[in-house]
Amino acid sequence: MSRAHQPPLVTGISPNEGTSWTKVTIRGENLGTGPADLVGLSICGHNCLLTAEWMSASKIVCHVGPAKDDKGEIIVSTKSGGHGTSTVSFKLLKAEKIGILDQSAVWVDEMNYYDMRTDRNKGISPLSLRPSNPLGIDVDKGKVPLKDLEAIFPGVSGDFTSENFSATWYLIENHSVTSFDQLRMAASNLKKQATRKNEGSLAYVKGGLSTFFEAQDALAAIHQRLESDGTEKVEGSMTQRLENVLNRASDTADTLFQEVLGRKDKADSTRNALNVLQRFKFLFNLPLNIERNIHKGDYDVVINDYEKAKSLFGNTEVPVFKKVYAEVETRIGALRSLLLDKLLETPSTLHDQKRYIRYLSDLHAPGDPAWQCIYAQHKWILGLMQNCKEEFINDQRVGLGAIALDLEGDPRPSALSRIRDTASLKRGCSLRTPRPSTRRYEMPQQVQFVEKLSDVVIGQLPNFWKLWISYVNGSLFSETGEKSGQVEKSKKNARQRQNDFKKMIEEVTHRLVKLVRGALLPSTLTELELRLYGGWESKTELTGPWLTHVIHTVRIIFEALVALEIPNDLLQVIQDLLLELRHHCLLVTLHHTAEDVKRLAEKEDWVVDNEGITSLPAQFEQCMVQMLQSLKEPMETKPGEVNILQLDQAQDQASELCVDIMRVFVNCLEQLSNKTDGDIDTSHISVDLASPDSFSGLQEDFCATPEQRLLIILSNCQYLEKHTFLNMAEHFEKHGFTGTDKITQVSVCVAVYRC
């Protein structure tokens, strides 16, 4: 067991004796981890928790209450350690009693005093005025523990001033080892004290006889003079004058005494008010302390004080306490509203959400704050996704900005540049968009939109999912919530709302898919969905490398959601989207490749190498290889995905487009063979530096004749048939394309026929 969970142990108290309301310092071990951990403190059997001030784990300061027992232990109880023990005790002294007219240097409770004149008890027994040792012999205490005496003599006390005094208890406690002779002497002392008391009373009477007789003689003389005067019935007689004097003396005495009594009543009232304020200052100061702690953000302190006040004054019937406690409840209600507003604020971290939910749980807030937070987060995420689309539709530049085209150049990157872009994107593997290798082009808005959408989903959905998991297993609530059954209540609510949360996740994934479809695949949406998620009609269609980047981004989203252990049935729509994006990327790449091949005729330089061919076949092969390399990532089959090249429709479309590419190239050859001398543009002709066997240079006046061009084209066709088409077939098979025989056969037949 760790030190923090050991029971409290009191090893010292200073001072170790005193009257009620004496301020004492208690020292010991394991006296609590904080003010909230201290749940009990008793001295001589009286609860002193209200006046306790926790200083440290080894020190507590408090005031001793009006305990019944004159001597007892100091017991400390904590949440972490339980009920404690004590190795020391405290002796409660009886306060000195004074009369109402006696002077005192300190405040003394005058409500309990013994009136010597009237011999009436005002709260304590007259025996308390007797000497502390009534037997008159030395006290010889034994070793019998006080607890054992309480068990042997229940309901009585060894205090001879108590109404339940037990002589046996007193003798065992104070004279258990006293000899018999000493006890006999004690009995004699008691008899002498009784005799002395009786003799003392008689002596008082005897000593006052002379005074009594003198007063009797004075009264008799006055009576005789009144009788001899004979005017006692006449107005203004001596009797009347004496009565008036006595009445005035009585009135004067009453006036003086009433002033004294009034001062005493006022002093008693002031002392009582101070006593109540001192004893219950925690409650009276609580409303102001709550406001201060709320302003500072110390919500834990507010909750601890509220729980303490609720346990002490929640069921009070005292009007003043009820009024103050009602004000406390009003401020706690305002705190609940404040915490709920903070909980529903967005954006917010998962740590803050859990903290505010625990606070509301400890304050017993109505409703289900955790579910309210989940619902608010769901709406906020949907709003972020929709606002993301609206920003781009309204041409608000976000991220890298809109497309900036070089008006003097080609509005579409070449196949080589697209391959480099794709390679750089693959190496990056980041949600942040890498800049394309060519500076003339910036990232299209559709791609920026998908990236920002992925940032929203990956940035917000994990915390949203973790909040739900914490709600399901009850870890949102603190120990206080667990004791009050909040955890079981949370689990029950989570089971009832499981279908509702599943619909929330479905709504987020469907919103994600529809927004991406609206930007890239608008033909897959209905008219109603296009009005909500479309609006990209004026944007340029994406090329293969940018579609590859979009596929990469959507795959990252899918992997992030799978890592959260979200059920696969909720993520199937994302898989379907990926399949269609890969298919679309395949078709777009093949179409763009056909356009690149079509422009190869413009790059023919008619430079012949040692084999009698130009660079045109090599450029064609390079273009096709680069196309296959750019399709490597989109066509790659990730876990859980379908091999798109095994789908009949996709395979047929890809084969047909590949055949079209071959036809386009053969058409290029035919166009070159039919061109006249005036159609040849020699301004671009240069040396092929890539081949070591190429000519070192050309004469400025070089121009191939039609016969030479025809021979060069026939040589190129022969090379295509024997080498290029076969190499391309190997590349197609290497990248998973089936039906390459059909492609090569059609290509060879077309090339031979055209040539």
PDB file of C-alpha atoms in Angstrom, residues 263-528:
ATOM      1  CA  ARG A 263     -25.880  46.234  28.159  1.00  0.00           C
ATOM      2  CA  LYS A 264     -25.686  42.570  29.047  1.00  0.00           C
ATOM      3  CA  ASP A 265     -28.404  41.653  26.532  1.00  0.00           C
ATOM      4  CA  LYS A 266     -26.681  43.687  23.815  1.00  0.00           C
ATOM      5  CA  ALA A 267     -23.341  42.089  24.627  1.00  0.00           C
ATOM      6  CA  ASP A 268     -24.942  38.644  24.590  1.00  0.00           C
ATOM      7  CA  SER A 269     -26.571  39.351  21.242  1.00  0.00           C
ATOM      8  CA  THR A 270     -23.289  40.613  19.756  1.00  0.00           C
ATOM      9  CA  ARG A 271     -21.353  37.646  21.070  1.00  0.00           C
ATOM     10  CA  ASN A 272     -23.973  35.223  19.791  1.00  0.00           C
ATOM     11  CA  ALA A 273     -23.882  36.843  16.333  1.00  0.00           C
ATOM     12  CA  LEU A 274     -20.080  36.692  16.284  1.00  0.00           C
ATOM     13  CA  ASN A 275     -20.207  33.101  17.429  1.00  0.00           C
ATOM     14  CA  VAL A 276     -22.629  32.159  14.627  1.00  0.00           C
ATOM     15  CA  LEU A 277     -20.599  34.054  12.029  1.00  0.00           C
ATOM     16  CA  GLN A 278     -17.395  32.411  13.179  1.00  0.00           C
ATOM     17  CA  ARG A 279     -18.919  28.943  13.327  1.00  0.00           C
ATOM     18  CA  PHE A 280     -20.752  29.151   9.991  1.00  0.00           C
ATOM     19  CA  LYS A 281     -18.484  31.568   8.121  1.00  0.00           C
ATOM     20  CA  PHE A 282     -17.967  28.865   5.465  1.00  0.00           C
ATOM     21  CA  LEU A 283     -21.630  29.059   4.446  1.00  0.00           C
ATOM     22  CA  PHE A 284     -21.963  32.833   4.716  1.00  0.00           C
ATOM     23  CA  ASN A 285     -18.839  33.424   2.586  1.00  0.00           C
ATOM     24  CA  LEU A 286     -19.660  30.673   0.097  1.00  0.00           C
ATOM     25  CA  PRO A 287     -21.675  32.757  -2.469  1.00  0.00           C
ATOM     26  CA  LEU A 288     -18.883  35.310  -2.799  1.00  0.00           C
ATOM     27  CA  ASN A 289     -16.216  32.584  -2.886  1.00  0.00           C
ATOM     28  CA  ILE A 290     -18.107  30.799  -5.655  1.00  0.00           C
ATOM     29  CA  GLU A 291     -18.140  33.929  -7.806  1.00  0.00           C
ATOM     30  CA  ARG A 292     -14.433  34.528  -7.229  1.00  0.00           C
ATOM     31  CA  ASN A 293     -13.461  30.947  -8.041  1.00  0.00           C
ATOM     32  CA  ILE A 294     -15.644  30.913 -11.164  1.00  0.00           C
ATOM     33  CA  HIS A 295     -13.950  34.099 -12.337  1.00  0.00           C
ATOM     34  CA  LYS A 296     -10.536  32.479 -11.764  1.00  0.00           C
ATOM     35  CA  GLY A 297     -11.635  29.222 -13.419  1.00  0.00           C
ATOM     36  CA  ASP A 298     -11.136  27.113 -10.263  1.00  0.00           C
ATOM     37  CA  TYR A 299     -14.173  24.956 -10.924  1.00  0.00           C
ATOM     38  CA  ASP A 300     -12.846  22.050  -8.828  1.00  0.00           C
ATOM     39  CA  VAL A 301     -12.795  24.257  -5.720  1.00  0.00           C
ATOM     40  CA  VAL A 302     -16.359  25.418  -6.410  1.00  0.00           C
ATOM     41  CA  ILE A 303     -17.572  21.826  -6.781  1.00  0.00           C
ATOM     42  CA  ASN A 304     -15.876  20.706  -3.548  1.00  0.00           C
ATOM     43  CA  ASP A 305     -17.316  23.648  -1.601  1.00  0.00           C
ATOM     44  CA  TYR A 306     -20.762  23.024  -3.045  1.00  0.00           C
ATOM     45  CA  GLU A 307     -20.692  19.341  -2.102  1.00  0.00           C
ATOM     46  CA  LYS A 308     -19.618  20.253   1.425  1.00  0.00           C
ATOM     47  CA  ALA A 309     -22.345  22.875   1.792  1.00  0.00           C
ATOM     48  CA  LYS A 310     -24.940  20.520   0.356  1.00  0.00           C
ATOM     49  CA  SER A 311     -24.102  17.773   2.843  1.00  0.00           C
ATOM     50  CA  LEU A 312     -24.177  20.201   5.793  1.00  0.00           C
ATOM     51  CA  PHE A 313     -27.021  22.599   4.926  1.00  0.00           C
ATOM     52  CA  GLY A 314     -28.964  20.919   2.125  1.00  0.00           C
ATOM     53  CA  ASN A 315     -31.810  19.908   4.481  1.00  0.00           C
ATOM     54  CA  THR A 316     -31.546  22.728   7.022  1.00  0.00           C
ATOM     55  CA  GLU A 317     -34.677  24.343   8.449  1.00  0.00           C
ATOM     56  CA  VAL A 318     -32.940  27.430   9.872  1.00  0.00           C
ATOM     57  CA  PRO A 319     -34.308  30.429   7.904  1.00  0.00           C
ATOM     58  CA  VAL A 320     -31.017  32.309   7.641  1.00  0.00           C
ATOM     59  CA  PHE A 321     -29.206  29.160   6.461  1.00  0.00           C
ATOM     60  CA  LYS A 322     -31.940  28.392   3.952  1.00  0.00           C
ATOM     61  CA  LYS A 323     -31.672  31.903   2.537  1.00  0.00           C
ATOM     62  CA  VAL A 324     -27.891  31.722   2.109  1.00  0.00           C
ATOM     63  CA  TYR A 325     -28.056  28.187   0.720  1.00  0.00           C
ATOM     64  CA  ALA A 326     -30.692  29.274  -1.819  1.00  0.00           C
ATOM     65  CA  GLU A 327     -28.270  31.952  -3.022  1.00  0.00           C
ATOM     66  CA  VAL A 328     -25.590  29.278  -3.329  1.00  0.00           C
ATOM     67  CA  GLU A 329     -27.926  27.166  -5.475  1.00  0.00           C
ATOM     68  CA  THR A 330     -28.615  30.176  -7.705  1.00  0.00           C
ATOM     69  CA  ARG A 331     -24.916  30.660  -8.378  1.00  0.00           C
ATOM     70  CA  ILE A 332     -24.411  26.947  -8.961  1.00  0.00           C
ATOM     71  CA  GLY A 333     -27.248  27.047 -11.516  1.00  0.00           C
ATOM     72  CA  ALA A 334     -25.489  29.899 -13.322  1.00  0.00           C
ATOM     73  CA  LEU A 335     -22.263  27.865 -13.248  1.00  0.00           C
ATOM     74  CA  ARG A 336     -24.054  24.895 -14.834  1.00  0.00           C
ATOM     75  CA  SER A 337     -25.240  27.125 -17.680  1.00  0.00           C
ATOM     76  CA  LEU A 338     -21.744  28.577 -18.120  1.00  0.00           C
ATOM     77  CA  LEU A 339     -20.106  25.156 -18.249  1.00  0.00           C
ATOM     78  CA  LEU A 340     -22.708  23.868 -20.699  1.00  0.00           C
ATOM     79  CA  ASP A 341     -22.052  26.831 -23.002  1.00  0.00           C
ATOM     80  CA  LYS A 342     -18.310  26.162 -22.831  1.00  0.00           C
ATOM     81  CA  LEU A 343     -18.931  22.471 -23.523  1.00  0.00           C
ATOM     82  CA  LEU A 344     -20.933  23.219 -26.670  1.00  0.00           C
ATOM     83  CA  GLU A 345     -18.446  25.797 -27.972  1.00  0.00           C
ATOM     84  CA  THR A 346     -16.600  24.868 -31.161  1.00  0.00           C
ATOM     85  CA  PRO A 347     -13.827  24.264 -31.870  1.00  0.00           C
ATOM     86  CA  SER A 348     -12.879  22.497 -28.643  1.00  0.00           C
ATOM     87  CA  THR A 349     -10.308  19.899 -27.641  1.00  0.00           C
ATOM     88  CA  LEU A 350     -11.239  16.441 -26.393  1.00  0.00           C
ATOM     89  CA  HIS A 351      -9.520  17.201 -23.072  1.00  0.00           C
ATOM     90  CA  ASP A 352     -11.686  20.282 -22.476  1.00  0.00           C
ATOM     91  CA  GLN A 353     -14.844  18.418 -23.484  1.00  0.00           C
ATOM     92  CA  LYS A 354     -14.159  15.640 -20.971  1.00  0.00           C
ATOM     93  CA  ARG A 355     -13.327  18.178 -18.275  1.00  0.00           C
ATOM     94  CA  TYR A 356     -16.544  20.155 -18.714  1.00  0.00           C
ATOM     95  CA  ILE A 357     -18.619  16.964 -18.840  1.00  0.00           C
ATOM     96  CA  ARG A 358     -17.098  15.850 -15.517  1.00  0.00           C
ATOM     97  CA  TYR A 359     -17.807  19.241 -13.977  1.00  0.00           C
ATOM     98  CA  LEU A 360     -21.447  19.110 -15.080  1.00  0.00           C
ATOM     99  CA  SER A 361     -21.753  15.548 -13.814  1.00  0.00           C
ATOM    100  CA  ASP A 362     -20.369  16.502 -10.385  1.00  0.00           C
ATOM    101  CA  LEU A 363     -22.805  19.440 -10.273  1.00  0.00           C
ATOM    102  CA  HIS A 364     -25.707  17.076 -11.110  1.00  0.00           C
ATOM    103  CA  ALA A 365     -26.666  19.038 -14.203  1.00  0.00           C
ATOM    104  CA  PRO A 366     -30.039  18.047 -15.725  1.00  0.00           C
ATOM    105  CA  GLY A 367     -30.209  16.130 -18.993  1.00  0.00           C
ATOM    106  CA  ASP A 368     -27.264  14.405 -20.650  1.00  0.00           C
ATOM    107  CA  PRO A 369     -24.454  16.925 -21.294  1.00  0.00           C
ATOM    108  CA  ALA A 370     -22.230  14.277 -22.913  1.00  0.00           C
ATOM    109  CA  TRP A 371     -24.777  13.488 -25.614  1.00  0.00           C
ATOM    110  CA  GLN A 372     -25.467  17.189 -26.128  1.00  0.00           C
ATOM    111  CA  CYS A 373     -21.745  17.660 -26.792  1.00  0.00           C
ATOM    112  CA  ILE A 374     -21.674  14.733 -29.248  1.00  0.00           C
ATOM    113  CA  TYR A 375     -24.684  16.107 -31.114  1.00  0.00           C
ATOM    114  CA  ALA A 376     -23.162  19.619 -31.277  1.00  0.00           C
ATOM    115  CA  GLN A 377     -19.834  18.254 -32.548  1.00  0.00           C
ATOM    116  CA  HIS A 378     -21.626  16.257 -35.246  1.00  0.00           C
ATOM    117  CA  LYS A 379     -23.466  19.314 -36.562  1.00  0.00           C
ATOM    118  CA  TRP A 380     -20.281  21.365 -36.436  1.00  0.00           C
ATOM    119  CA  ILE A 381     -18.296  18.815 -38.476  1.00  0.00           C
ATOM    120  CA  LEU A 382     -21.038  18.682 -41.127  1.00  0.00           C
ATOM    121  CA  GLY A 383     -21.079  22.463 -41.246  1.00  0.00           C
ATOM    122  CA  LEU A 384     -17.299  22.619 -41.672  1.00  0.00           C
ATOM    123  CA  MET A 385     -17.463  20.188 -44.588  1.00  0.00           C
ATOM    124  CA  GLN A 386     -20.234  22.117 -46.317  1.00  0.00           C
ATOM    125  CA  ASN A 387     -18.564  25.497 -45.710  1.00  0.00           C
ATOM    126  CA  CYS A 388     -15.367  24.110 -47.189  1.00  0.00           C
ATOM    127  CA  LYS A 389     -17.186  23.552 -50.494  1.00  0.00           C
ATOM    128  CA  GLU A 390     -18.904  26.943 -50.412  1.00  0.00           C
ATOM    129  CA  GLU A 391     -15.591  28.747 -49.978  1.00  0.00           C
ATOM    130  CA  PHE A 392     -14.132  27.229 -53.126  1.00  0.00           C
ATOM    131  CA  ILE A 393     -17.313  27.571 -55.139  1.00  0.00           C
ATOM    132  CA  ASN A 394     -17.359  31.288 -54.348  1.00  0.00           C
ATOM    133  CA  ASP A 395     -13.801  31.599 -55.703  1.00  0.00           C
ATOM    134  CA  GLN A 396     -12.322  32.422 -52.312  1.00  0.00           C
ATOM    135  CA  ARG A 397      -8.673  31.572 -52.636  1.00  0.00           C
ATOM    136  CA  VAL A 398      -7.614  29.021 -50.039  1.00  0.00           C
ATOM    137  CA  GLY A 399      -4.282  27.302 -49.650  1.00  0.00           C
ATOM    138  CA  LEU A 400      -2.152  27.610 -52.745  1.00  0.00           C
ATOM    139  CA  GLY A 401      -4.761  29.634 -54.696  1.00  0.00           C
ATOM    140  CA  ALA A 402      -6.563  29.166 -57.974  1.00  0.00           C
ATOM    141  CA  ILE A 403      -5.073  27.872 -61.210  1.00  0.00           C
ATOM    142  CA  ALA A 404      -2.560  30.253 -62.810  1.00  0.00           C
ATOM    143  CA  LEU A 405      -1.868  29.233 -66.391  1.00  0.00           C
ATOM    144  CA  ASP A 406       0.916  30.464 -68.595  1.00  0.00           C
ATOM    145  CA  LEU A 407      -0.968  31.880 -71.554  1.00  0.00           C
ATOM    146  CA  GLU A 408       2.004  31.362 -73.873  1.00  0.00           C
ATOM    147  CA  GLY A 409       2.409  27.690 -73.029  1.00  0.00           C
ATOM    148  CA  ASP A 410       0.414  24.521 -73.236  1.00  0.00           C
ATOM    149  CA  PRO A 411      -2.668  24.675 -70.940  1.00  0.00           C
ATOM    150  CA  ARG A 412      -2.043  21.055 -69.936  1.00  0.00           C
ATOM    151  CA  PRO A 413       1.196  19.529 -68.569  1.00  0.00           C
ATOM    152  CA  SER A 414       2.995  16.997 -70.705  1.00  0.00           C
ATOM    153  CA  ALA A 415       3.014  13.312 -69.872  1.00  0.00           C
ATOM    154  CA  LEU A 416       6.595  13.528 -68.605  1.00  0.00           C
ATOM    155  CA  SER A 417       5.821  16.393 -66.238  1.00  0.00           C
ATOM    156  CA  ARG A 418       2.721  14.556 -64.997  1.00  0.00           C
ATOM    157  CA  ILE A 419       4.825  11.506 -64.206  1.00  0.00           C
ATOM    158  CA  ARG A 420       7.296  13.583 -62.224  1.00  0.00           C
ATOM    159  CA  ASP A 421       4.458  15.222 -60.363  1.00  0.00           C
ATOM    160  CA  THR A 422       2.970  11.852 -59.506  1.00  0.00           C
ATOM    161  CA  ALA A 423       6.309  10.510 -58.329  1.00  0.00           C
ATOM    162  CA  SER A 424       6.842  13.499 -56.083  1.00  0.00           C
ATOM    163  CA  LEU A 425       3.354  13.120 -54.660  1.00  0.00           C
ATOM    164  CA  LYS A 426       3.961   9.450 -53.933  1.00  0.00           C
ATOM    165  CA  ARG A 427       7.185  10.166 -52.132  1.00  0.00           C
ATOM    166  CA  GLY A 428       5.571  12.897 -50.030  1.00  0.00           C
ATOM    167  CA  CYS A 429       2.819  10.768 -48.504  1.00  0.00           C
ATOM    168  CA  SER A 430       1.469  13.816 -46.701  1.00  0.00           C
ATOM    169  CA  LEU A 431      -1.837  15.604 -46.496  1.00  0.00           C
ATOM    170  CA  ARG A 432      -0.038  18.831 -47.326  1.00  0.00           C
ATOM    171  CA  THR A 433      -0.031  19.462 -51.056  1.00  0.00           C
ATOM    172  CA  PRO A 434       3.419  19.384 -52.689  1.00  0.00           C
ATOM    173  CA  ARG A 435       4.012  21.932 -55.410  1.00  0.00           C
ATOM    174  CA  PRO A 436       4.229  20.512 -58.935  1.00  0.00           C
ATOM    175  CA  SER A 437       7.622  20.430 -60.561  1.00  0.00           C
ATOM    176  CA  THR A 438       6.674  23.059 -63.145  1.00  0.00           C
ATOM    177  CA  ARG A 439       6.125  26.527 -61.730  1.00  0.00           C
ATOM    178  CA  ARG A 440       3.647  27.564 -64.395  1.00  0.00           C
ATOM    179  CA  TYR A 441       0.880  25.516 -62.806  1.00  0.00           C
ATOM    180  CA  GLU A 442      -0.704  25.672 -59.391  1.00  0.00           C
ATOM    181  CA  MET A 443      -2.887  23.107 -57.681  1.00  0.00           C
ATOM    182  CA  PRO A 444      -6.458  23.019 -59.095  1.00  0.00           C
ATOM    183  CA  GLN A 445      -9.235  24.134 -56.812  1.00  0.00           C
ATOM    184  CA  GLN A 446     -10.899  20.707 -56.835  1.00  0.00           C
ATOM    185  CA  VAL A 447      -7.707  19.150 -55.474  1.00  0.00           C
ATOM    186  CA  GLN A 448      -7.335  21.901 -52.878  1.00  0.00           C
ATOM    187  CA  PHE A 449     -10.939  21.306 -51.870  1.00  0.00           C
ATOM    188  CA  VAL A 450     -10.420  17.546 -51.399  1.00  0.00           C
ATOM    189  CA  GLU A 451      -7.289  18.189 -49.338  1.00  0.00           C
ATOM    190  CA  LYS A 452      -9.018  20.704 -47.096  1.00  0.00           C
ATOM    191  CA  LEU A 453     -11.975  18.349 -46.781  1.00  0.00           C
ATOM    192  CA  SER A 454      -9.588  15.588 -45.706  1.00  0.00           C
ATOM    193  CA  ASP A 455      -8.044  17.930 -43.140  1.00  0.00           C
ATOM    194  CA  VAL A 456     -11.500  18.543 -41.681  1.00  0.00           C
ATOM    195  CA  VAL A 457     -12.398  14.853 -41.524  1.00  0.00           C
ATOM    196  CA  ILE A 458      -9.039  13.593 -40.245  1.00  0.00           C
ATOM    197  CA  GLY A 459      -8.702  16.504 -37.844  1.00  0.00           C
ATOM    198  CA  GLN A 460     -12.169  16.325 -36.283  1.00  0.00           C
ATOM    199  CA  LEU A 461     -13.628  12.842 -36.701  1.00  0.00           C
ATOM    200  CA  PRO A 462     -11.044  11.008 -34.479  1.00  0.00           C
ATOM    201  CA  ASN A 463     -11.835  13.233 -31.489  1.00  0.00           C
ATOM    202  CA  PHE A 464     -15.529  12.842 -32.236  1.00  0.00           C
ATOM    203  CA  TRP A 465     -15.162   9.042 -32.266  1.00  0.00           C
ATOM    204  CA  LYS A 466     -13.037   9.010 -29.083  1.00  0.00           C
ATOM    205  CA  LEU A 467     -15.638  11.152 -27.320  1.00  0.00           C
ATOM    206  CA  TRP A 468     -18.274   8.544 -28.171  1.00  0.00           C
ATOM    207  CA  ILE A 469     -16.044   5.683 -26.964  1.00  0.00           C
ATOM    208  CA  SER A 470     -15.473   7.499 -23.662  1.00  0.00           C
ATOM    209  CA  TYR A 471     -19.221   7.996 -23.400  1.00  0.00           C
ATOM    210  CA  VAL A 472     -19.828   4.284 -23.983  1.00  0.00           C
ATOM    211  CA  ASN A 473     -17.336   2.985 -21.418  1.00  0.00           C
ATOM    212  CA  GLY A 474     -18.114   5.672 -18.822  1.00  0.00           C
ATOM    213  CA  SER A 475     -14.598   7.112 -18.628  1.00  0.00           C
ATOM    214  CA  LEU A 476     -16.000  10.626 -19.062  1.00  0.00           C
ATOM    215  CA  PHE A 477     -16.982  10.789 -15.403  1.00  0.00           C
ATOM    216  CA  SER A 478     -14.911  11.306 -12.303  1.00  0.00           C
ATOM    217  CA  GLU A 479     -14.903   9.287  -9.087  1.00  0.00           C
ATOM    218  CA  THR A 480     -17.791  11.371  -7.799  1.00  0.00           C
ATOM    219  CA  GLY A 481     -19.842  10.475 -10.843  1.00  0.00           C
ATOM    220  CA  GLU A 482     -18.967   6.817 -10.384  1.00  0.00           C
ATOM    221  CA  LYS A 483     -20.174   6.824  -6.776  1.00  0.00           C
ATOM    222  CA  SER A 484     -23.450   8.477  -7.724  1.00  0.00           C
ATOM    223  CA  GLY A 485     -24.178   6.007 -10.496  1.00  0.00           C
ATOM    224  CA  GLN A 486     -23.324   8.370 -13.360  1.00  0.00           C
ATOM    225  CA  VAL A 487     -21.182   5.754 -15.107  1.00  0.00           C
ATOM    226  CA  GLU A 488     -23.944   3.155 -15.249  1.00  0.00           C
ATOM    227  CA  LYS A 489     -26.398   5.821 -16.347  1.00  0.00           C
ATOM    228  CA  SER A 490     -24.004   6.873 -19.120  1.00  0.00           C
ATOM    229  CA  LYS A 491     -23.576   3.305 -20.347  1.00  0.00           C
ATOM    230  CA  LYS A 492     -27.338   2.811 -20.393  1.00  0.00           C
ATOM    231  CA  ASN A 493     -27.848   6.028 -22.372  1.00  0.00           C
ATOM    232  CA  ALA A 494     -25.085   5.017 -24.790  1.00  0.00           C
ATOM    233  CA  ARG A 495     -26.769   1.691 -25.492  1.00  0.00           C
ATOM    234  CA  GLN A 496     -30.030   3.457 -26.226  1.00  0.00           C
ATOM    235  CA  ARG A 497     -28.361   5.989 -28.547  1.00  0.00           C
ATOM    236  CA  GLN A 498     -26.056   3.596 -30.383  1.00  0.00           C
ATOM    237  CA  ASN A 499     -28.192   3.636 -33.535  1.00  0.00           C
ATOM    238  CA  ASP A 500     -28.369   7.439 -33.440  1.00  0.00           C
ATOM    239  CA  PHE A 501     -24.586   7.700 -33.329  1.00  0.00           C
ATOM    240  CA  LYS A 502     -24.253   5.193 -36.154  1.00  0.00           C
ATOM    241  CA  LYS A 503     -26.472   7.439 -38.264  1.00  0.00           C
ATOM    242  CA  MET A 504     -24.218  10.395 -37.398  1.00  0.00           C
ATOM    243  CA  ILE A 505     -21.131   8.564 -38.703  1.00  0.00           C
ATOM    244  CA  GLU A 506     -23.053   7.510 -41.810  1.00  0.00           C
ATOM    245  CA  GLU A 507     -24.094  11.111 -42.407  1.00  0.00           C
ATOM    246  CA  VAL A 508     -20.470  12.301 -42.144  1.00  0.00           C
ATOM    247  CA  THR A 509     -19.118   9.629 -44.544  1.00  0.00           C
ATOM    248  CA  HIS A 510     -21.957  10.156 -47.033  1.00  0.00           C
ATOM    249  CA  ARG A 511     -21.439  13.935 -46.897  1.00  0.00           C
ATOM    250  CA  LEU A 512     -17.721  13.405 -47.558  1.00  0.00           C
ATOM    251  CA  VAL A 513     -18.368  11.103 -50.527  1.00  0.00           C
ATOM    252  CA  LYS A 514     -21.035  13.322 -52.069  1.00  0.00           C
ATOM    253  CA  LEU A 515     -18.877  16.435 -51.786  1.00  0.00           C
ATOM    254  CA  VAL A 516     -15.984  14.663 -53.530  1.00  0.00           C
ATOM    255  CA  ARG A 517     -18.330  13.303 -56.190  1.00  0.00           C
ATOM    256  CA  GLY A 518     -19.759  16.766 -56.748  1.00  0.00           C
ATOM    257  CA  ALA A 519     -16.246  18.099 -57.421  1.00  0.00           C
ATOM    258  CA  LEU A 520     -14.856  15.205 -59.488  1.00  0.00           C
ATOM    259  CA  LEU A 521     -17.695  12.875 -60.530  1.00  0.00           C
ATOM    260  CA  PRO A 522     -20.789  15.092 -60.887  1.00  0.00           C
ATOM    261  CA  SER A 523     -22.451  12.636 -63.282  1.00  0.00           C
ATOM    262  CA  THR A 524     -22.880  10.151 -60.408  1.00  0.00           C
ATOM    263  CA  LEU A 525     -25.184  12.509 -58.426  1.00  0.00           C
ATOM    264  CA  THR A 526     -28.869  13.282 -58.817  1.00  0.00           C
ATOM    265  CA  GLU A 527     -30.110  16.759 -59.676  1.00  0.00           C
ATOM    266  CA  LEU A 528     -31.081  17.427 -56.076  1.00  0.00           C
TER     267      LEU A 528
END
